Amino acid sequence: MMVDPTLAEMGKNLNEAMKILEDGRKASEPDADRRQFSRCSIPGPLQGDGQDVASILQLVQNLMHEDEEEDKPSHRRMQNVGEQGHMALLGHSLAAYISVLDRERLRKLITRIASDTTLWLCRLFRYESGSAYYHEDDREGLLKVCRLVINTRYEDYSTEGYTVLNSRQPVIYQSATCRPGLGQHLCSQLGLPLSSLCTVPCNTMFGSQHQMDIALLDKLIREDVETGKLPLLLIANAGTPGAGHTDKLGRLKELCEQYGMWLHIEGVILATLALGEVSSPVTAATRSDSMTLTLGPWLGLPAVPAVTLYRHEDPALSLAAGLTSSQPVEKLRALPLWLSLQYLGHDGIVEKIRHAVELSQQLLEKLKTLASIKTSGVVSLSRIPLISGGSLRDLLGSLILSIVEDELNSPVVVFRFSQETSAESSGGSVEGYFAGEREVLDSLNRWLCERLAQLVPASGVDIVELEDEGTCVRFTPLMTAAALETQRCDVDLLVERLTELVPVLNCTLRLRLDFREEVYRHSALSYIEDLSWPGLGAVRYEPRIEELNDSKRQLEVEKINSELLVKLGDLDADLIFSTGLEFGPEKDCIFIGMATEDLDVAELVDMIAALGRDIEENGRLLENMTEVVRKGIQEAELQLQKDNQDKLMEEGVLRQIPLVGSVLNWFSPFQSTVKGRTFNLAAGSLDSTEPTYSMKAQTGGLASPETPTSSAKRLPGQRLFRREGAGGSDSHSETSSVGQAEDLSRERVPQPTPPYLVPDEAVSMAPEISETPQVPAKPEPTQENGEVGTQEGEQEERQPEGQEAPVEETGR
């Protein structure tokens, strides 16, 4: 068999390129070149001789990973590019190579590729006699369809343009659950006013809350027809973007035929048309005028175009609308899909879709057994009015439950955490347990989804915001399983992690009220109401400083709470303390994370108050220290000058003369009456050392101060803020929360600052006649009640053993 050397070289280069990129992604430690390139943000000049393929690919690899933090691995999982992905990538390279062929060969080749791909897709998704339009933007196909419908309904549009629209304004109808911004995008690209867009609300009484209200749609269409408008097109969902529900496609098709409207369908559930057994609501999609398929996510194919299948008999109008092109190169968009479909085959495509559907059904069955977890689609009978003793209500309830049963077969699973209350058993809503519960539950569900995505990245769960349910967790294997290679074991792991997180959510939601009440008991603490915080709550320590103005007080609050956050973070506790959300409204606060069953809220709040008081008192002491020390030094200098003068008068002149004073002191030692001084920093005063030495003589020495201890010491490995007898990971017995809080508060309360002894010679103003040599007297360090002092050399023998030598105070 003859092989084109260019094609062979292209396949070889592609394999080598993918190997380089994948090896670089899997490498645990980036090399020096990558680190050096990541730090370079300014591109260098082009090299004159150019670079080889390996160097360019290395450059691409560095660009792909330059934003990744080396010390913080991300939980986001990159799509796995398998063999079918290589075929899709090869299609883009082949498209560039095929485009240089001569025109006749190019025309034959692209005609074969386009016709084969269209035929395969129409047979695979049961769309008979259809044409295909391949596009990169998944909204572009619908836009071209709108142009086709305008050209069809307005015969003079091709010659007169938009002026013909003034006679009868076109109207496009869409469901309230359509993709956000879809209708506005269509009006913008078509040059239509927003008044040409009509959003149809969903059901409010019967059926799913995510399905279009058909009765209301019929009423809106009749009103538009009566006002001289032209119903143009209806956009329906086979799998809403949020909850994955399907509109009543059969009834909508009948309504479109009645008013001569075009029916366009899109949604992820269209993928199930490839299966052998398809539910009747989805089968009705094959009767639509057009539908958009996104095969890339469904089959795990990177960079393949979306496909819009449509039925229309006039090729000229299709050409005018842009659904077909006279440029052969544009038809090569189908080449990557053509290669990938052949590689997978019919069985491979069906197996991928079936596997995704089975994963969703597996998760849905397991979620039914979990308490506090609700799945989307459950209809409350309390919304049905009670008529004739409940008989009509029971009948309608059975009808609604049968409708909802069809929705449970959706391959999109949406669930959320909801607090269990007694209202659920009585048929009422579980919301409203306390003010703002809806916002709190939304924040907890947001945290739940983030945690599940981190713990089980192969699940591909994400957050979805629904109008009625609020924030939910969405599992869409049709959009993620093929790329992430999700397996049944991943679903089991997801349920296992969910089972572990639900008790944490229940405890946190229940203890939020207790935390708020405990904070209100402390005058120095302020409870911060932040419903968007997924945790126990937020608190701020308010210093008791009233004489400061607003700006200085704000700085003081910021300083104290920042230091308090650091101290709380150093505690041996299971709680997480932080500054809250990055763009949260509250600043200078301490946010407490998720709580467990054995958390002692009272002890936690007492600890926060005690630490904040400790920081505030230490701050005040440091602020007053400068002034106290300055005044004390001045007084000490005056006292020492006076003591030196008195000492000089007592000793006499002879003792100041060298040699003579030494001999005289040898034969007749002099006992000075001048005592030492202590400088009490806390009181800012000079005191005599006589009481200190007298007490020392009576006790025979000073014992070193012991840190206050408590009989309720925690055992090794025991965590803080645990209630006694509560079920938790610690098996040790714990003391009461009050006793623990008192002990910890005593340990953190600052001890009185030890005053400094000011000896009569250590800090002195030297007199003018101080040249007489004297026998040096070593200072004697003592300690009693937080004071340290020195005395003359004659008391040196009283120094107790084991006493540390003091630091000599200079007085300055």
Coordinates of C-alpha atoms in Angstrom, one line a residue, residues 421-731:
T421 CA -36.6 19.9 60.4
S422 CA -40.0 18.7 61.5
A423 CA -41.6 20.9 58.8
E424 CA -40.6 18.3 56.2
S425 CA -42.8 15.6 57.7
S426 CA -45.8 17.9 57.8
G427 CA -45.5 18.8 54.1
G428 CA -44.1 22.3 54.6
S429 CA -40.9 23.8 53.4
V430 CA -37.8 23.2 55.4
E431 CA -36.6 26.7 54.6
G432 CA -37.0 29.5 57.0
Y433 CA -35.6 27.6 60.1
F434 CA -34.0 30.9 61.0
A435 CA -33.7 34.3 59.2
G436 CA -31.4 34.1 56.2
E437 CA -31.3 30.3 56.1
R438 CA -31.6 30.2 52.4
E439 CA -28.4 32.3 52.0
V440 CA -26.6 30.2 54.6
L441 CA -27.6 27.0 52.9
D442 CA -26.3 28.4 49.6
S443 CA -22.9 29.1 51.1
L444 CA -22.8 25.7 52.7
N445 CA -23.7 24.0 49.4
R446 CA -21.0 26.0 47.6
W447 CA -18.5 24.8 50.1
L448 CA -19.7 21.3 49.7
C449 CA -19.2 21.4 45.9
E450 CA -15.7 22.8 46.3
R451 CA -14.8 20.1 48.8
L452 CA -16.2 17.3 46.6
A453 CA -14.3 18.6 43.6
Q454 CA -11.1 18.6 45.6
L455 CA -11.6 15.2 47.2
V456 CA -12.9 13.5 44.0
P457 CA -11.6 15.4 41.0
A458 CA -12.6 12.7 38.6
S459 CA -16.2 13.3 39.4
G460 CA -16.3 16.6 37.6
V461 CA -19.0 18.1 39.9
D462 CA -19.6 21.8 39.6
I463 CA -21.8 24.5 41.1
V464 CA -25.1 25.5 39.6
E465 CA -27.5 28.3 40.7
L466 CA -31.2 27.5 40.3
E467 CA -33.9 30.1 40.8
D468 CA -36.1 28.0 43.2
E469 CA -33.6 25.6 44.8
G470 CA -30.7 28.0 45.1
T471 CA -27.1 26.8 45.0
C472 CA -26.8 23.1 44.1
V473 CA -24.1 20.6 43.2
R474 CA -24.4 19.3 39.6
F475 CA -23.1 16.0 38.3
T476 CA -23.1 15.9 34.5
P477 CA -21.1 12.8 33.3
L478 CA -22.2 13.4 29.7
M479 CA -20.2 16.6 29.7
T480 CA -17.2 15.4 31.9
A481 CA -16.9 11.6 32.1
A482 CA -15.3 11.0 28.7
A483 CA -12.7 13.7 29.4
L484 CA -12.0 12.8 33.0
E485 CA -12.4 9.1 32.5
T486 CA -14.9 8.9 35.4
Q487 CA -15.6 5.3 36.5
R488 CA -18.2 3.7 38.8
C489 CA -15.6 3.6 41.6
D490 CA -15.3 7.4 41.4
V491 CA -19.1 7.7 42.0
D492 CA -18.8 5.4 45.0
L493 CA -16.0 7.5 46.3
L494 CA -18.1 10.6 45.7
V495 CA -20.9 9.2 47.8
E496 CA -18.5 8.1 50.5
R497 CA -17.0 11.6 50.8
L498 CA -20.5 13.2 50.7
T499 CA -21.6 10.9 53.6
E500 CA -18.6 12.2 55.6
L501 CA -19.3 15.8 54.9
V502 CA -23.0 15.8 55.6
P503 CA -22.6 15.6 59.4
V504 CA -20.2 18.4 59.3
L505 CA -22.7 20.6 57.5
N506 CA -25.5 19.6 59.9
C507 CA -23.3 20.5 63.0
T508 CA -22.2 23.8 61.5
L509 CA -25.7 24.9 60.6
R510 CA -27.0 23.9 64.1
L511 CA -24.1 25.5 66.0
R512 CA -24.2 28.8 64.1
L513 CA -27.1 30.0 66.4
D514 CA -25.2 28.9 69.5
F515 CA -22.1 30.7 68.4
R516 CA -24.1 33.9 67.9
E517 CA -25.6 33.7 71.3
E518 CA -22.3 33.1 73.0
V519 CA -20.7 36.0 71.2
Y520 CA -23.5 38.3 72.4
R521 CA -22.6 37.3 76.0
H522 CA -19.2 39.1 75.7
S523 CA -19.2 42.9 75.6
A524 CA -15.8 43.0 74.0
L525 CA -16.9 40.8 71.0
S526 CA -19.1 41.8 68.1
Y527 CA -21.0 39.2 66.1
I528 CA -20.6 39.8 62.3
E529 CA -23.6 38.7 60.3
D530 CA -22.2 37.3 57.0
L531 CA -24.6 34.8 55.5
S532 CA -22.3 34.1 52.6
W533 CA -19.6 32.6 54.9
P534 CA -19.7 28.8 54.9
G535 CA -18.7 28.2 58.4
L536 CA -19.5 28.7 62.1
G537 CA -19.6 32.5 61.8
A538 CA -17.5 35.7 62.1
V539 CA -16.5 37.7 65.2
R540 CA -14.6 40.9 65.8
Y541 CA -12.8 42.0 69.0
E542 CA -13.7 45.6 69.9
P543 CA -11.1 47.3 72.1
R544 CA -12.3 49.3 75.1
I545 CA -10.8 52.5 74.0
E546 CA -13.2 55.4 73.9
E547 CA -10.9 58.4 73.7
L548 CA -9.5 57.5 70.3
N549 CA -11.0 59.0 67.2
D550 CA -12.6 56.9 64.4
S551 CA -9.4 56.5 62.3
K552 CA -7.2 55.6 65.2
R553 CA -9.8 53.3 66.6
Q554 CA -10.1 51.5 63.2
L555 CA -6.3 51.0 63.1
E556 CA -6.4 49.6 66.7
V557 CA -9.2 47.2 65.8
E558 CA -7.3 46.0 62.7
K559 CA -4.1 45.5 64.7
I560 CA -5.7 43.6 67.5
N561 CA -7.8 41.3 65.3
S562 CA -4.8 40.5 63.0
E563 CA -2.7 39.5 66.0
L564 CA -5.7 37.6 67.4
L565 CA -6.0 35.7 64.2
V566 CA -2.4 34.6 64.3
K567 CA -2.7 33.4 67.9
L568 CA -5.9 31.4 67.1
G569 CA -4.2 29.9 64.2
D570 CA -1.3 28.6 66.4
L571 CA -3.7 26.8 68.7
D572 CA -3.9 23.0 68.6
A573 CA -7.5 22.9 67.3
D574 CA -9.4 21.3 64.5
L575 CA -11.0 24.6 63.5
I576 CA -9.9 26.9 60.7
F577 CA -9.6 30.6 61.4
S578 CA -9.2 33.0 58.5
T579 CA -10.0 36.5 57.3
G580 CA -13.0 35.3 55.3
L581 CA -13.7 35.5 51.6
E582 CA -11.3 37.4 49.4
F583 CA -13.9 39.9 48.2
G584 CA -16.2 39.7 51.2
P585 CA -17.9 42.8 52.6
E586 CA -16.6 42.4 56.1
K587 CA -13.0 43.3 57.0
D588 CA -10.9 43.1 60.3
C589 CA -12.9 40.0 61.4
I590 CA -12.1 36.5 62.4
F591 CA -14.0 33.9 60.4
I592 CA -14.4 30.4 61.9
G593 CA -14.7 27.5 59.6
M594 CA -16.8 24.3 59.7
A595 CA -17.6 22.7 63.0
T596 CA -17.9 19.1 64.3
E597 CA -20.3 17.5 66.7
D598 CA -18.0 17.7 69.7
L599 CA -17.2 21.4 69.4
D600 CA -17.6 23.4 72.7
V601 CA -18.8 26.7 71.4
A602 CA -18.7 28.4 74.8
E603 CA -15.1 27.5 75.3
L604 CA -14.2 28.7 71.8
V605 CA -15.8 32.1 72.4
D606 CA -14.3 32.4 75.8
M607 CA -10.9 31.7 74.4
I608 CA -11.3 34.4 71.7
A609 CA -12.4 36.9 74.2
A610 CA -9.5 36.0 76.6
L611 CA -6.8 36.2 73.8
G612 CA -8.2 39.5 72.6
R613 CA -8.1 41.0 76.1
D614 CA -4.6 39.7 76.5
I615 CA -3.5 41.4 73.2
E616 CA -5.2 44.6 74.1
E617 CA -3.6 44.8 77.6
N618 CA -0.2 44.1 76.3
G619 CA -0.7 46.8 73.7
R620 CA -1.6 49.3 76.3
L621 CA 1.4 48.3 78.4
L622 CA 3.8 48.8 75.5
E623 CA 2.2 52.2 74.7
N624 CA 2.7 53.5 78.2
M625 CA 6.2 51.9 78.6
T626 CA 8.1 54.7 76.9
E627 CA 6.7 57.5 79.0
V628 CA 7.1 55.5 82.2
V629 CA 10.6 54.5 81.5
R630 CA 11.6 58.1 80.6
K631 CA 10.2 59.6 83.8
G632 CA 11.6 56.8 85.9
I633 CA 15.1 57.2 84.5
Q634 CA 15.0 60.9 85.3
E635 CA 14.0 60.2 88.9
A636 CA 16.6 57.4 89.1
E637 CA 19.4 59.8 88.1
L638 CA 18.4 62.3 90.7
Q639 CA 18.2 59.7 93.4
L640 CA 21.5 58.1 92.5
Q641 CA 23.2 61.5 92.5
K642 CA 21.9 62.1 96.0
D643 CA 22.9 58.6 97.1
N644 CA 26.4 59.1 95.7
Q645 CA 26.8 62.4 97.5
D646 CA 25.6 60.9 100.8
K647 CA 27.9 57.9 100.4
L648 CA 30.8 60.3 99.8
M649 CA 30.0 62.2 102.9
E650 CA 29.8 59.0 105.0
E651 CA 33.1 57.4 103.7
G652 CA 35.2 60.6 104.0
V653 CA 37.9 62.0 101.9
L654 CA 40.6 59.5 102.9
R655 CA 38.8 56.6 101.4
Q656 CA 38.7 58.3 98.0
I657 CA 42.6 58.5 97.8
P658 CA 44.2 55.7 95.9
L659 CA 46.1 53.1 98.0
V660 CA 45.2 54.9 101.1
G661 CA 41.5 54.1 100.7
S662 CA 42.4 50.4 99.9
V663 CA 44.5 50.1 103.1
L664 CA 41.9 51.9 105.2
N665 CA 39.1 49.6 103.8
W666 CA 41.3 46.6 104.6
F667 CA 41.8 47.5 108.3
S668 CA 38.5 49.1 108.8
P669 CA 35.7 48.0 106.4
F670 CA 33.0 50.5 106.0
Q671 CA 29.4 49.6 106.2
S672 CA 27.4 51.9 104.0
T673 CA 23.8 52.9 105.0
V674 CA 22.8 53.7 101.4
K675 CA 20.6 50.9 100.1
G676 CA 19.9 49.9 96.5
R677 CA 16.9 50.9 94.4
T678 CA 14.4 48.9 92.3
F679 CA 12.7 50.5 89.3
N680 CA 9.1 49.1 89.0
L681 CA 8.1 49.4 85.4
A682 CA 4.4 48.7 86.1
A683 CA 4.2 51.4 88.8
G684 CA 6.8 53.7 87.3
S685 CA 8.4 54.3 90.7
L686 CA 11.7 53.8 92.5
D687 CA 11.5 51.6 95.5
S688 CA 14.1 50.5 98.1
T689 CA 15.5 47.0 98.0
E690 CA 15.4 46.6 101.8
P691 CA 12.0 44.8 101.8
T692 CA 13.3 42.4 99.1
Y693 CA 16.4 41.5 101.0
S694 CA 14.6 41.1 104.3
M695 CA 12.1 38.8 102.8
K696 CA 14.9 36.9 101.2
A697 CA 16.7 36.5 104.5
Q698 CA 13.6 35.1 106.1
T699 CA 12.8 32.5 103.4
G700 CA 16.4 31.5 102.8
G701 CA 16.1 31.9 99.1
L702 CA 13.6 32.5 96.3
A703 CA 11.8 29.9 94.4
S704 CA 11.4 30.5 90.7
P705 CA 7.9 31.4 89.8
E706 CA 5.9 28.6 88.4
T707 CA 3.5 28.9 85.6
P708 CA -0.1 28.5 86.8
T709 CA -1.2 24.9 86.2
S710 CA -4.5 23.3 86.3
S711 CA -5.7 20.0 87.4
A712 CA -7.5 19.9 84.1
K713 CA -4.4 19.6 81.9
R714 CA -5.1 18.1 78.5
L715 CA -3.5 14.8 77.6
P716 CA -1.0 14.6 74.7
G717 CA -2.7 14.7 71.4
Q718 CA -5.9 16.1 72.8
R719 CA -7.5 19.0 70.9
L720 CA -8.9 22.2 72.1
F721 CA -12.6 23.1 72.2
R722 CA -13.8 19.5 72.6
R723 CA -16.8 18.8 74.9
E724 CA -16.6 16.2 77.5
G725 CA -18.2 12.9 76.5
A726 CA -18.9 14.1 72.9
G727 CA -18.2 11.6 70.2
G728 CA -15.0 12.5 68.4
S729 CA -11.6 11.4 67.3
D730 CA -10.1 12.0 70.8
S731 CA -10.6 9.1 73.2

